[in-house]
CSV table of C-alpha atoms and ligand atoms in Angstrom, one decimal:
chain,number,residue,atom,x,y,z
S,1,MET,CA,80.9,124.5,109.5
S,2,PHE,CA,81.1,121.0,111.0
S,3,THR,CA,77.7,120.8,112.7
S,4,SER,CA,77.4,117.0,112.9
S,5,SER,CA,75.3,114.7,115.0
S,6,LEU,CA,78.2,112.3,114.7
S,7,LYS,CA,80.6,111.9,117.6
S,8,THR,CA,83.9,112.8,116.1
S,9,THR,CA,86.0,114.0,119.0
S,10,LYS,CA,88.9,111.7,118.3
S,11,SER,CA,88.9,112.3,114.6
S,12,GLU,CA,89.0,116.1,115.2
S,13,GLU,CA,91.9,115.7,117.7
S,14,ILE,CA,94.0,113.5,115.4
S,15,PHE,CA,93.3,115.6,112.3
S,16,ALA,CA,94.2,118.8,114.2
S,17,ALA,CA,97.5,117.3,115.2
S,18,ALA,CA,98.0,116.0,111.6
S,19,GLN,CA,97.7,119.5,110.2
S,20,LYS,CA,100.8,120.6,112.1
S,21,LEU,CA,102.7,117.6,110.9
S,22,MET,CA,101.8,117.2,107.3
S,23,PRO,CA,100.6,119.7,104.6
S,24,GLY,CA,96.9,119.8,105.0
S,25,GLY,CA,97.1,117.0,107.5
S,26,VAL,CA,97.0,114.3,104.8
S,27,SER,CA,99.2,112.2,102.6
S,28,SER,CA,97.0,112.8,99.5
S,29,PRO,CA,94.9,115.9,99.0
S,30,VAL,CA,91.3,114.7,98.4
S,31,ARG,CA,91.3,112.9,101.8
S,32,ALA,CA,91.2,116.3,103.5
S,33,PHE,CA,87.5,116.8,102.6
S,34,LYS,CA,88.3,120.4,101.5
S,35,SER,CA,85.8,120.5,98.8
S,36,VAL,CA,82.9,119.2,100.8
S,37,GLY,CA,83.6,121.2,103.9
S,38,GLY,CA,83.7,119.8,107.4
S,39,GLN,CA,86.6,117.7,108.4
S,40,PRO,CA,87.7,114.2,107.5
S,41,ILE,CA,86.9,111.1,109.4
S,42,VAL,CA,90.1,109.4,110.7
S,43,PHE,CA,89.9,105.6,110.0
S,44,ASP,CA,90.7,103.0,112.6
S,45,ARG,CA,90.0,99.8,110.7
S,46,VAL,CA,88.3,98.3,107.6
S,47,LYS,CA,86.5,95.0,106.9
S,48,GLY,CA,84.3,93.9,104.1
S,49,ALA,CA,82.0,96.7,103.0
S,50,TYR,CA,82.6,98.7,106.2
S,51,VAL,CA,85.0,101.1,107.7
S,52,TRP,CA,85.2,102.2,111.4
S,53,ASP,CA,86.5,105.5,112.5
S,54,VAL,CA,88.6,106.3,115.6
S,55,ASP,CA,85.4,107.3,117.5
S,56,GLY,CA,83.8,103.9,116.8
S,57,ASN,CA,81.4,105.0,114.1
S,58,GLN,CA,80.7,102.5,111.4
S,59,TYR,CA,80.1,103.4,107.8
S,60,ILE,CA,79.1,101.5,104.6
S,61,ASP,CA,82.1,102.4,102.4
S,62,TYR,CA,81.8,103.4,98.7
S,63,VAL,CA,85.4,104.5,98.3
S,64,GLY,CA,87.1,101.1,98.8
S,65,THR,CA,90.5,102.8,99.4
S,66,TRP,CA,89.9,104.5,96.0
S,67,GLY,CA,89.4,101.2,94.1
S,68,PRO,CA,91.6,98.4,95.4
S,69,ALA,CA,89.2,96.9,97.9
S,70,ILE,CA,87.1,95.3,95.2
S,71,CYS,CA,86.8,92.0,97.1
S,72,GLY,CA,85.9,93.8,100.2
S,73,HIS,CA,88.3,95.2,102.7
S,74,ALA,CA,90.7,92.9,104.5
S,75,HIS,CA,89.4,89.8,102.7
S,76,PRO,CA,90.3,86.8,104.9
S,77,GLU,CA,92.1,85.0,102.0
S,78,VAL,CA,94.2,88.0,101.1
S,79,ILE,CA,95.1,88.6,104.8
S,80,LYS,CA,96.0,84.9,105.2
S,81,ALA,CA,98.2,84.9,102.0
S,82,LEU,CA,99.9,88.0,103.3
S,83,HIS,CA,100.6,86.5,106.6
S,84,ASP,CA,102.2,83.5,104.9
S,85,ALA,CA,104.2,85.7,102.5
S,86,LEU,CA,105.4,87.9,105.4
S,87,GLU,CA,107.2,85.0,107.0
S,88,LYS,CA,109.5,84.9,103.9
S,89,GLY,CA,110.5,88.5,104.2
S,90,THR,CA,109.2,91.9,103.1
S,91,SER,CA,111.4,92.8,100.1
S,92,PHE,CA,113.8,90.9,97.9
S,93,GLY,CA,115.1,93.3,95.3
S,94,ALA,CA,115.7,90.2,93.2
S,95,PRO,CA,113.6,88.2,90.8
S,96,CYS,CA,110.8,86.2,92.6
S,97,VAL,CA,108.3,83.7,91.2
S,98,LEU,CA,105.4,85.7,92.5
S,99,GLU,CA,106.1,88.3,89.8
S,100,ASN,CA,105.8,85.6,87.1
S,101,ILE,CA,102.5,84.4,88.6
S,102,LEU,CA,100.9,87.9,88.7
S,103,ALA,CA,102.4,88.8,85.3
S,104,GLU,CA,100.8,85.7,83.8
S,105,MET,CA,97.5,86.5,85.4
S,106,VAL,CA,97.6,90.0,84.0
S,107,ILE,CA,98.6,88.9,80.5
S,108,ASP,CA,95.9,86.2,80.5
S,109,ALA,CA,93.3,88.7,81.6
S,110,VAL,CA,94.0,91.9,79.7
S,111,PRO,CA,93.5,91.4,76.0
S,112,SER,CA,96.2,93.8,74.7
S,113,ILE,CA,98.9,93.0,77.2
S,114,GLU,CA,101.6,90.6,76.0
S,115,MET,CA,104.4,91.7,78.5
S,116,VAL,CA,104.2,93.7,81.7
S,117,ARG,CA,106.5,95.7,84.0
S,118,PHE,CA,105.6,96.1,87.6
S,119,VAL,CA,106.0,99.5,89.4
S,120,ASN,CA,104.7,100.8,92.8
S,121,SER,CA,101.9,103.2,91.9
S,122,GLY,CA,99.6,104.3,89.1
S,123,THR,CA,101.5,107.5,88.8
S,124,GLU,CA,104.7,105.6,88.2
S,125,ALA,CA,103.0,103.4,85.6
S,126,CYS,CA,101.7,106.4,83.7
S,127,MET,CA,105.0,108.4,83.7
S,128,SER,CA,106.8,105.3,82.6
S,129,VAL,CA,104.3,104.5,79.8
S,130,LEU,CA,104.7,108.1,78.6
S,131,ARG,CA,108.4,107.7,78.3
S,132,LEU,CA,107.8,104.4,76.4
S,133,MET,CA,105.3,106.1,74.0
S,134,ARG,CA,108.0,108.6,73.2
S,135,ALA,CA,110.8,106.2,73.0
S,136,PHE,CA,108.9,103.9,70.7
S,137,THR,CA,107.6,106.5,68.3
S,138,GLY,CA,110.4,109.0,68.4
S,139,ARG,CA,107.8,111.7,68.8
S,140,GLU,CA,107.3,114.0,71.8
S,141,LYS,CA,103.7,115.2,71.8
S,142,ILE,CA,100.8,113.4,73.5
S,143,ILE,CA,97.1,114.0,73.7
S,144,LYS,CA,95.2,113.7,77.0
S,145,PHE,CA,91.7,114.6,77.9
S,146,GLU,CA,90.3,117.4,80.1
S,147,GLY,CA,89.4,116.0,83.5
S,148,CYS,CA,91.3,112.7,83.1
S,149,TYR,CA,93.9,112.0,85.8
S,150,HIS,CA,97.0,110.0,85.1
S,151,GLY,CA,98.8,110.5,88.4
S,152,HIS,CA,100.8,113.5,89.5
S,153,ALA,CA,103.8,113.5,87.1
S,154,ASP,CA,104.6,116.9,85.6
S,155,MET,CA,103.6,116.1,82.0
S,156,PHE,CA,100.1,115.1,83.0
S,157,LEU,CA,99.2,118.0,85.3
S,158,VAL,CA,97.4,119.8,82.5
S,159,LYS,CA,93.6,120.1,82.9
S,160,ALA,CA,93.9,117.1,85.2
S,161,GLY,CA,91.1,115.4,87.2
S,162,SER,CA,90.9,113.9,90.7
S,163,GLY,CA,92.3,116.2,93.4
S,164,VAL,CA,93.3,118.9,90.9
S,165,ALA,CA,89.6,119.1,89.8
S,166,THR,CA,88.3,118.6,93.3
S,167,LEU,CA,90.3,121.5,94.7
S,168,GLY,CA,89.7,123.6,91.5
S,169,LEU,CA,93.4,124.1,91.2
S,170,PRO,CA,94.9,125.7,88.1
S,171,ASP,CA,97.7,123.7,86.6
S,172,SER,CA,100.2,123.2,89.4
S,173,PRO,CA,103.0,125.6,90.2
S,174,GLY,CA,106.4,123.9,90.0
S,175,VAL,CA,105.6,122.3,86.7
S,176,PRO,CA,107.8,123.9,84.1
S,177,LYS,CA,106.3,125.0,80.9
S,178,SER,CA,108.9,123.0,79.1
S,179,THR,CA,107.5,119.7,80.5
S,180,THR,CA,103.9,120.4,79.5
S,181,GLU,CA,104.3,122.1,76.2
S,182,ASN,CA,104.1,118.7,74.5
S,183,THR,CA,100.9,117.8,76.3
S,184,LEU,CA,97.9,118.6,74.1
S,185,THR,CA,94.4,118.4,75.5
S,186,ALA,CA,90.9,117.7,74.1
S,187,PRO,CA,87.5,117.3,75.6
S,188,PHE,CA,86.5,113.7,76.4
S,189,ASN,CA,84.1,112.1,73.9
S,190,ASN,CA,85.1,114.7,71.2
S,191,LEU,CA,86.7,112.9,68.3
S,192,GLU,CA,86.7,116.0,66.1
S,193,ALA,CA,88.9,117.8,68.6
S,194,VAL,CA,91.4,114.9,68.5
S,195,LYS,CA,91.3,114.8,64.8
S,196,ALA,CA,92.1,118.5,64.7
S,197,LEU,CA,95.1,118.1,67.0
S,198,PHE,CA,96.5,115.3,64.7
S,199,GLU,CA,96.1,117.6,61.7
S,200,GLN,CA,97.7,120.5,63.4
S,201,ASN,CA,100.7,118.4,64.6
S,202,PRO,CA,101.5,116.1,61.7
S,203,ASP,CA,103.9,113.3,62.6
S,204,GLN,CA,104.6,114.8,66.0
S,205,ILE,CA,102.1,113.0,68.2
S,206,ALA,CA,103.4,109.9,70.1
S,207,GLY,CA,100.0,108.8,71.2
S,208,VAL,CA,96.7,109.4,73.0
S,209,ILE,CA,96.3,108.4,76.6
S,210,LEU,CA,92.9,108.3,78.3
S,211,GLU,CA,90.8,106.8,81.0
S,212,PRO,CA,88.5,104.6,78.8
S,213,VAL,CA,85.8,105.2,81.4
S,214,VAL,CA,86.5,108.4,83.3
S,215,GLY,CA,86.5,108.1,87.0
S,216,ASN,CA,88.5,111.1,88.0
S,217,ALA,CA,86.1,113.8,86.9
S,218,GLY,CA,83.2,111.9,88.3
S,219,PHE,CA,81.9,108.8,86.4
S,220,ILE,CA,81.8,109.5,82.6
S,221,PRO,CA,81.4,106.6,80.2
S,222,PRO,CA,82.6,106.8,76.6
S,223,ASP,CA,80.0,107.5,73.9
S,224,GLY,CA,79.5,104.7,71.5
S,225,GLY,CA,81.9,105.7,68.7
S,226,PHE,CA,84.6,107.4,70.9
S,227,LEU,CA,86.9,104.5,71.7
S,228,PRO,CA,86.7,102.9,68.2
S,229,GLY,CA,87.3,106.3,66.7
S,230,LEU,CA,90.4,106.9,68.7
S,231,ARG,CA,91.7,103.5,67.7
S,232,GLU,CA,91.2,104.4,64.1
S,233,LEU,CA,92.7,107.9,64.4
S,234,THR,CA,95.8,106.8,66.2
S,235,ARG,CA,96.4,104.0,63.8
S,236,GLU,CA,96.0,106.3,60.8
S,237,HIS,CA,98.5,108.7,62.2
S,238,GLY,CA,101.1,106.2,63.4
S,239,ALA,CA,100.5,107.1,67.0
S,240,LEU,CA,99.9,104.8,70.0
S,241,LEU,CA,96.6,104.3,71.9
S,242,VAL,CA,97.1,104.0,75.6
S,243,PHE,CA,94.4,103.0,78.0
S,244,ASP,CA,95.0,104.2,81.6
S,245,GLU,CA,93.2,101.4,83.3
S,246,VAL,CA,94.6,102.1,86.7
S,247,MET,CA,91.0,102.5,87.9
S,248,THR,CA,89.0,100.4,85.4
S,249,GLY,CA,91.4,97.5,85.1
S,250,PHE,CA,89.9,94.4,86.8
S,251,ARG,CA,87.0,96.6,87.9
S,252,ILE,CA,84.6,97.1,85.1
S,253,ALA,CA,85.5,93.7,83.7
S,254,TYR,CA,88.2,91.2,84.6
S,255,GLY,CA,90.0,92.3,81.4
S,256,GLY,CA,89.2,96.0,82.0
S,257,ALA,CA,87.5,98.5,79.7
S,258,GLN,CA,89.3,97.0,76.7
S,259,GLU,CA,87.5,93.7,77.2
S,260,LYS,CA,84.2,95.4,78.0
S,261,PHE,CA,84.3,97.6,74.9
S,262,GLY,CA,86.3,95.3,72.6
S,263,ILE,CA,89.0,97.8,71.8
S,264,MET,CA,92.7,96.8,71.7
S,265,PRO,CA,95.0,99.7,72.9
S,266,ASP,CA,98.7,99.4,72.2
S,267,LEU,CA,99.7,100.0,75.8
S,268,THR,CA,97.8,99.8,79.2
S,269,THR,CA,98.5,101.1,82.7
S,270,LEU,CA,97.2,99.3,85.7
S,271,GLY,CA,97.3,99.9,89.5
S,272,LYS,CA,94.8,100.0,92.3
S,273,VAL,CA,93.0,96.5,92.1
S,274,ILE,CA,96.1,94.6,91.0
S,275,GLY,CA,97.8,95.5,94.2
S,276,GLY,CA,94.9,94.2,96.4
S,277,GLY,CA,95.5,97.2,98.8
S,278,LEU,CA,99.3,97.2,98.6
S,279,PRO,CA,101.3,99.7,96.5
S,280,VAL,CA,101.4,98.3,92.9
S,281,GLY,CA,101.2,99.7,89.5
S,282,ALA,CA,102.0,98.1,86.1
S,283,TYR,CA,102.3,99.0,82.4
S,284,GLY,CA,102.2,96.5,79.6
S,285,GLY,CA,101.1,96.0,76.0
S,286,ARG,CA,102.4,94.9,72.7
S,287,ARG,CA,105.6,92.8,72.9
S,288,ASP,CA,107.5,94.8,70.3
S,289,ILE,CA,106.9,98.0,72.3
S,290,MET,CA,107.6,96.5,75.7
S,291,GLN,CA,110.9,95.0,74.4
S,292,MET,CA,112.1,98.6,74.4
S,293,VAL,CA,112.1,98.7,78.3
S,294,ALA,CA,115.5,98.2,80.0
S,295,PRO,CA,117.2,95.8,80.3
S,296,ALA,CA,115.6,94.2,77.2
S,297,GLY,CA,115.9,97.5,75.4
S,298,PRO,CA,117.2,101.1,75.9
S,299,MET,CA,114.3,102.8,77.7
S,300,TYR,CA,115.3,103.2,81.3
S,301,GLN,CA,112.9,102.6,84.1
S,302,ALA,CA,113.6,100.9,87.5
S,303,GLY,CA,112.4,100.5,91.1
S,304,THR,CA,113.9,99.3,94.4
S,305,LEU,CA,110.6,97.9,95.7
S,306,SER,CA,109.1,97.0,92.3
S,307,GLY,CA,107.7,93.5,92.2
S,308,ASN,CA,107.6,93.4,96.0
S,309,PRO,CA,106.6,90.0,97.3
S,310,LEU,CA,103.9,91.2,99.6
S,311,ALA,CA,102.4,93.4,97.0
S,312,MET,CA,102.5,90.6,94.4
S,313,THR,CA,100.9,88.3,96.9
S,314,ALA,CA,98.0,90.6,97.6
S,315,GLY,CA,97.5,91.2,93.9
S,316,ILE,CA,97.5,87.4,93.0
S,317,LYS,CA,95.0,86.5,95.7
S,318,THR,CA,92.7,89.4,94.8
S,319,LEU,CA,92.7,88.4,91.1
S,320,GLU,CA,92.1,84.7,92.2
S,321,ILE,CA,89.0,85.8,94.0
S,322,LEU,CA,87.8,88.1,91.2
S,323,ARG,CA,88.2,85.5,88.5
S,324,GLN,CA,85.7,83.2,90.1
S,325,PRO,CA,82.5,82.9,88.0
S,326,GLY,CA,79.8,85.4,88.8
S,327,SER,CA,82.0,88.1,90.4
S,328,TYR,CA,81.4,90.8,87.7
S,329,GLU,CA,77.8,89.8,87.3
S,330,TYR,CA,77.4,90.4,91.1
S,331,LEU,CA,79.2,93.7,91.0
S,332,GLU,CA,77.1,94.8,88.0
S,333,THR,CA,73.8,93.9,89.7
S,334,VAL,CA,74.5,95.3,93.1
S,335,THR,CA,76.0,98.6,91.7
S,336,LYS,CA,73.2,99.1,89.3
S,337,ARG,CA,70.6,98.8,92.1
S,338,LEU,CA,72.5,101.4,94.0
S,339,ALA,CA,73.0,103.8,91.1
S,340,ASP,CA,69.4,103.5,89.8
S,341,GLY,CA,68.1,103.8,93.3
S,342,LEU,CA,70.0,107.0,93.9
S,343,LEU,CA,68.8,108.5,90.7
S,344,GLN,CA,65.2,107.6,91.3
S,345,ILE,CA,65.2,108.9,94.9
S,346,ALA,CA,66.9,112.2,93.8
S,347,ARG,CA,64.3,112.7,91.1
S,348,GLU,CA,61.4,111.9,93.5
S,349,THR,CA,62.8,114.4,96.0
S,350,GLY,CA,63.0,117.1,93.3
S,351,HIS,CA,66.7,117.2,92.5
S,352,ALA,CA,68.2,117.5,89.0
S,353,VAL,CA,70.7,114.6,88.7
S,354,CYS,CA,72.3,112.3,86.2
S,355,GLY,CA,74.6,109.3,86.5
S,356,GLY,CA,75.0,105.6,86.1
S,357,SER,CA,77.2,102.6,86.6
S,358,ILE,CA,79.3,100.0,84.9
S,359,SER,CA,80.1,96.9,86.9
S,360,GLY,CA,81.5,98.0,90.3
S,361,MET,CA,81.9,101.7,89.4
S,362,PHE,CA,79.2,104.4,89.6
S,363,GLY,CA,78.6,108.1,89.8
S,364,LEU,CA,75.9,110.7,90.4
S,365,PHE,CA,76.1,114.3,89.3
S,366,PHE,CA,73.9,117.1,90.7
S,367,THR,CA,73.1,118.4,87.3
S,368,GLU,CA,70.4,117.4,84.8
S,369,GLY,CA,73.1,116.4,82.3
S,370,PRO,CA,73.9,114.6,80.2
S,371,VAL,CA,77.5,114.6,81.2
S,372,HIS,CA,79.8,113.7,78.3
S,373,ASN,CA,82.9,115.5,79.5
S,374,TYR,CA,84.6,117.5,82.3
S,375,GLU,CA,82.9,120.8,81.2
S,376,ASP,CA,79.5,119.1,81.6
S,377,ALA,CA,80.5,117.7,85.0
S,378,ARG,CA,81.4,121.1,86.2
S,379,LYS,CA,77.8,122.2,85.9
S,380,SER,CA,77.1,120.1,89.0
S,381,ASP,CA,75.7,121.9,92.0
S,382,LEU,CA,78.8,121.4,94.2
S,383,GLN,CA,77.1,123.0,97.3
S,384,LYS,CA,74.4,120.5,97.1
S,385,PHE,CA,76.8,117.7,96.6
S,386,SER,CA,78.6,118.8,99.8
S,387,ARG,CA,75.4,118.8,101.8
S,388,PHE,CA,74.5,115.4,100.4
S,389,HIS,CA,78.0,114.1,101.3
S,390,ARG,CA,77.8,115.3,104.8
S,391,GLY,CA,74.3,114.0,105.3
S,392,MET,CA,75.2,110.6,104.1
S,393,LEU,CA,78.2,110.5,106.4
S,394,GLU,CA,76.0,111.3,109.3
S,395,HIS,CA,73.7,108.4,108.2
S,396,GLY,CA,76.7,106.0,108.2
S,397,VAL,CA,77.5,106.1,104.5
S,398,TYR,CA,81.0,107.0,103.4
S,399,LEU,CA,81.1,108.4,99.9
S,400,ALA,CA,84.1,109.9,98.1
S,401,PRO,CA,84.4,113.5,99.4
S,402,SER,CA,84.3,115.0,95.9
S,403,GLN,CA,81.8,115.4,93.1
S,404,PHE,CA,84.7,114.6,90.8
S,405,GLU,CA,85.4,111.1,91.9
S,406,ALA,CA,83.6,107.9,90.9
S,407,GLY,CA,82.2,105.6,93.6
S,408,PHE,CA,83.1,102.0,94.1
S,409,THR,CA,81.3,98.9,95.3
S,410,SER,CA,82.8,95.5,96.2
S,411,LEU,CA,81.9,91.8,96.3
S,412,ALA,CA,81.3,92.4,100.0
S,413,HIS,CA,78.4,94.9,99.5
S,414,THR,CA,75.1,93.1,100.1
S,415,ASP,CA,71.5,94.0,99.1
S,416,THR,CA,71.0,95.0,102.7
S,417,ASP,CA,73.9,97.4,102.5
S,418,ILE,CA,72.3,98.9,99.4
S,419,ASP,CA,68.9,99.1,101.0
S,420,ARG,CA,70.4,100.9,104.0
S,421,THR,CA,72.3,103.3,101.7
S,422,LEU,CA,69.2,104.1,99.7
S,423,GLN,CA,67.1,104.6,102.9
S,424,ALA,CA,69.8,107.1,104.1
S,425,ALA,CA,69.8,108.8,100.7
S,426,ARG,CA,66.0,109.2,100.8
S,427,GLU,CA,66.2,110.9,104.2
S,428,VAL,CA,69.1,113.1,103.2
S,429,MET,CA,67.8,114.1,99.8
S,430,ALA,CA,64.4,115.0,101.2
S,431,LYS,CA,66.2,117.7,103.3
S,432,LEU,CA,68.8,119.0,100.8
H,501,LIG,C1,94.5,106.6,90.7
H,501,LIG,C2,94.8,106.8,89.3
H,501,LIG,C3,96.2,107.1,88.9
H,501,LIG,C4,97.3,107.3,89.9
H,501,LIG,O1,97.5,106.2,90.7
H,501,LIG,P1,98.3,106.4,92.1
H,501,LIG,O2,98.5,105.0,92.5
H,501,LIG,O3,97.4,107.2,92.9
H,501,LIG,O4,99.6,107.0,91.8
H,501,LIG,C5,96.4,107.2,87.6
H,501,LIG,N1,95.4,107.0,86.6
H,501,LIG,C6,94.2,106.7,87.0
H,501,LIG,C7,93.1,106.5,86.0
H,501,LIG,C8,93.8,106.6,88.4
H,501,LIG,O5,92.5,106.4,88.7
C-alpha cells in the first residue's frame, strides 16, 4: 500500500510501536491516515508554515494543527510569552488576570458575546453550551446538521462530521439511544427541513446548533439566505441559535462567521485559534443566558485546568498578532490564490472538482458539485482524493488526510509556498 519515494523509516517504526500502545496508534482518529491509506507521518517539530517529520522530511503544512496555528507554528512572540508565563507556574486553579484579558479580547471581537466561560476543548465548549441551551429554554430537543461536528459528546454523535465522516462510521456504539433521541438532524443549507422539524416539535426545541461555515464535512459555505433564515426561524419559535465557531472563530474573520455574515447568534462556542496551540475552548453569548452558568446561576459546569495561565497566554498573544491591520486581508489573498490555483490545475488536468475558500480556510472536493451539504460532499471520488493526498505528501505538502476536513493557511504562508504547492499539485494531478 505504502509505496512511497519518501524516506519514512523512523515514522514507520514509531507508528508501529504506537499501535501496540494506543488504539490505532493515535490520540485522535483522523491522524491515523486510515481513509487515505498508507501510514501517517510522525512529526518532530513545527515552525511557521512548515512541519518536519522524524525522518527529516520537510512539508508545507495546510493542517495547522487543525486550525490553531493561524499565525504560523511556534510564532516567536507566542513562544516568548509562554516562556515568561511558565516562570510563574503552570496551573493556578484560582482566578488569574490573564482570564480577564482574554475574556475582554473575545467579548470585544465576537459581536454576540457579552460574557464568556473558558473550558479546555471544543468538545467541552459544545457539551456545555448544549446544557445551557436546555437550561435556559427548559426544552430538551436540539437541531444539528448532517456532517457538522460539535466534538465527541454523546448528544452530538448523530450524523457527525470530522473523524466520524472520515472513517464512514455509523453513529458510535456506546452512545445510548436515550442521549440522542432529542437530537434532530437536517441537511445543511436546507431551511425547509428545519422549518418542518420546528412544526413537528412545537415548543420542544431548545435551539439550533451549527458550524456557520462547515469545515468538518470538507469546506461548505452557507447559501445566501441560510443563516438569516435560521435566525428568523429560531426567533419565531422561541429557540436559541448557536454558532459553533470552534473552527471559524478568529479564522474567517477576527469576529468569526457572525461578523463575516452579519448574523447575531444567541450563543457561540470557540476553541482552536483562541488557545494559540494550547488546549482551550470557550462558550459565550447573551448576558442573560450566560448568567445561568454556575456560580452566577444554577447550571453546573466546571474545570480543574480551565482558564489555565499558559493556555490563556498563548491565546492572548495569538489574538494580539491576529488583530493587527491586514491579517485577514493577507489570509484571504493567499488562501484564494491557493484554492483558485488548485481548482484551475485540476480542471486543466481533466478532473471534476469544486471548492473554494473564505479567509484562511479552504476546501477542494473531487466531484463536479456544487456541494451544499454532506450528501453532496459524499459524491466525491475518495479514491482519487487518497491518491492526491499521497502524491502531495511525497511532493512535500501536508494536507488533511481526509476529504471531509477543511484546509487551513496561516500568516506564515508566503506566495512562494503557494507557488511550490501549486507546482506540486500540477505534477500530482497530471498523474492521478
Ligand atoms: C474541532 C471542533 C470541535 C471539537 O473541538 P476539540 O477541541 O477537538 O474537542 C467542535 N466543533 C467544531 C466546529 C470543530 O471544528
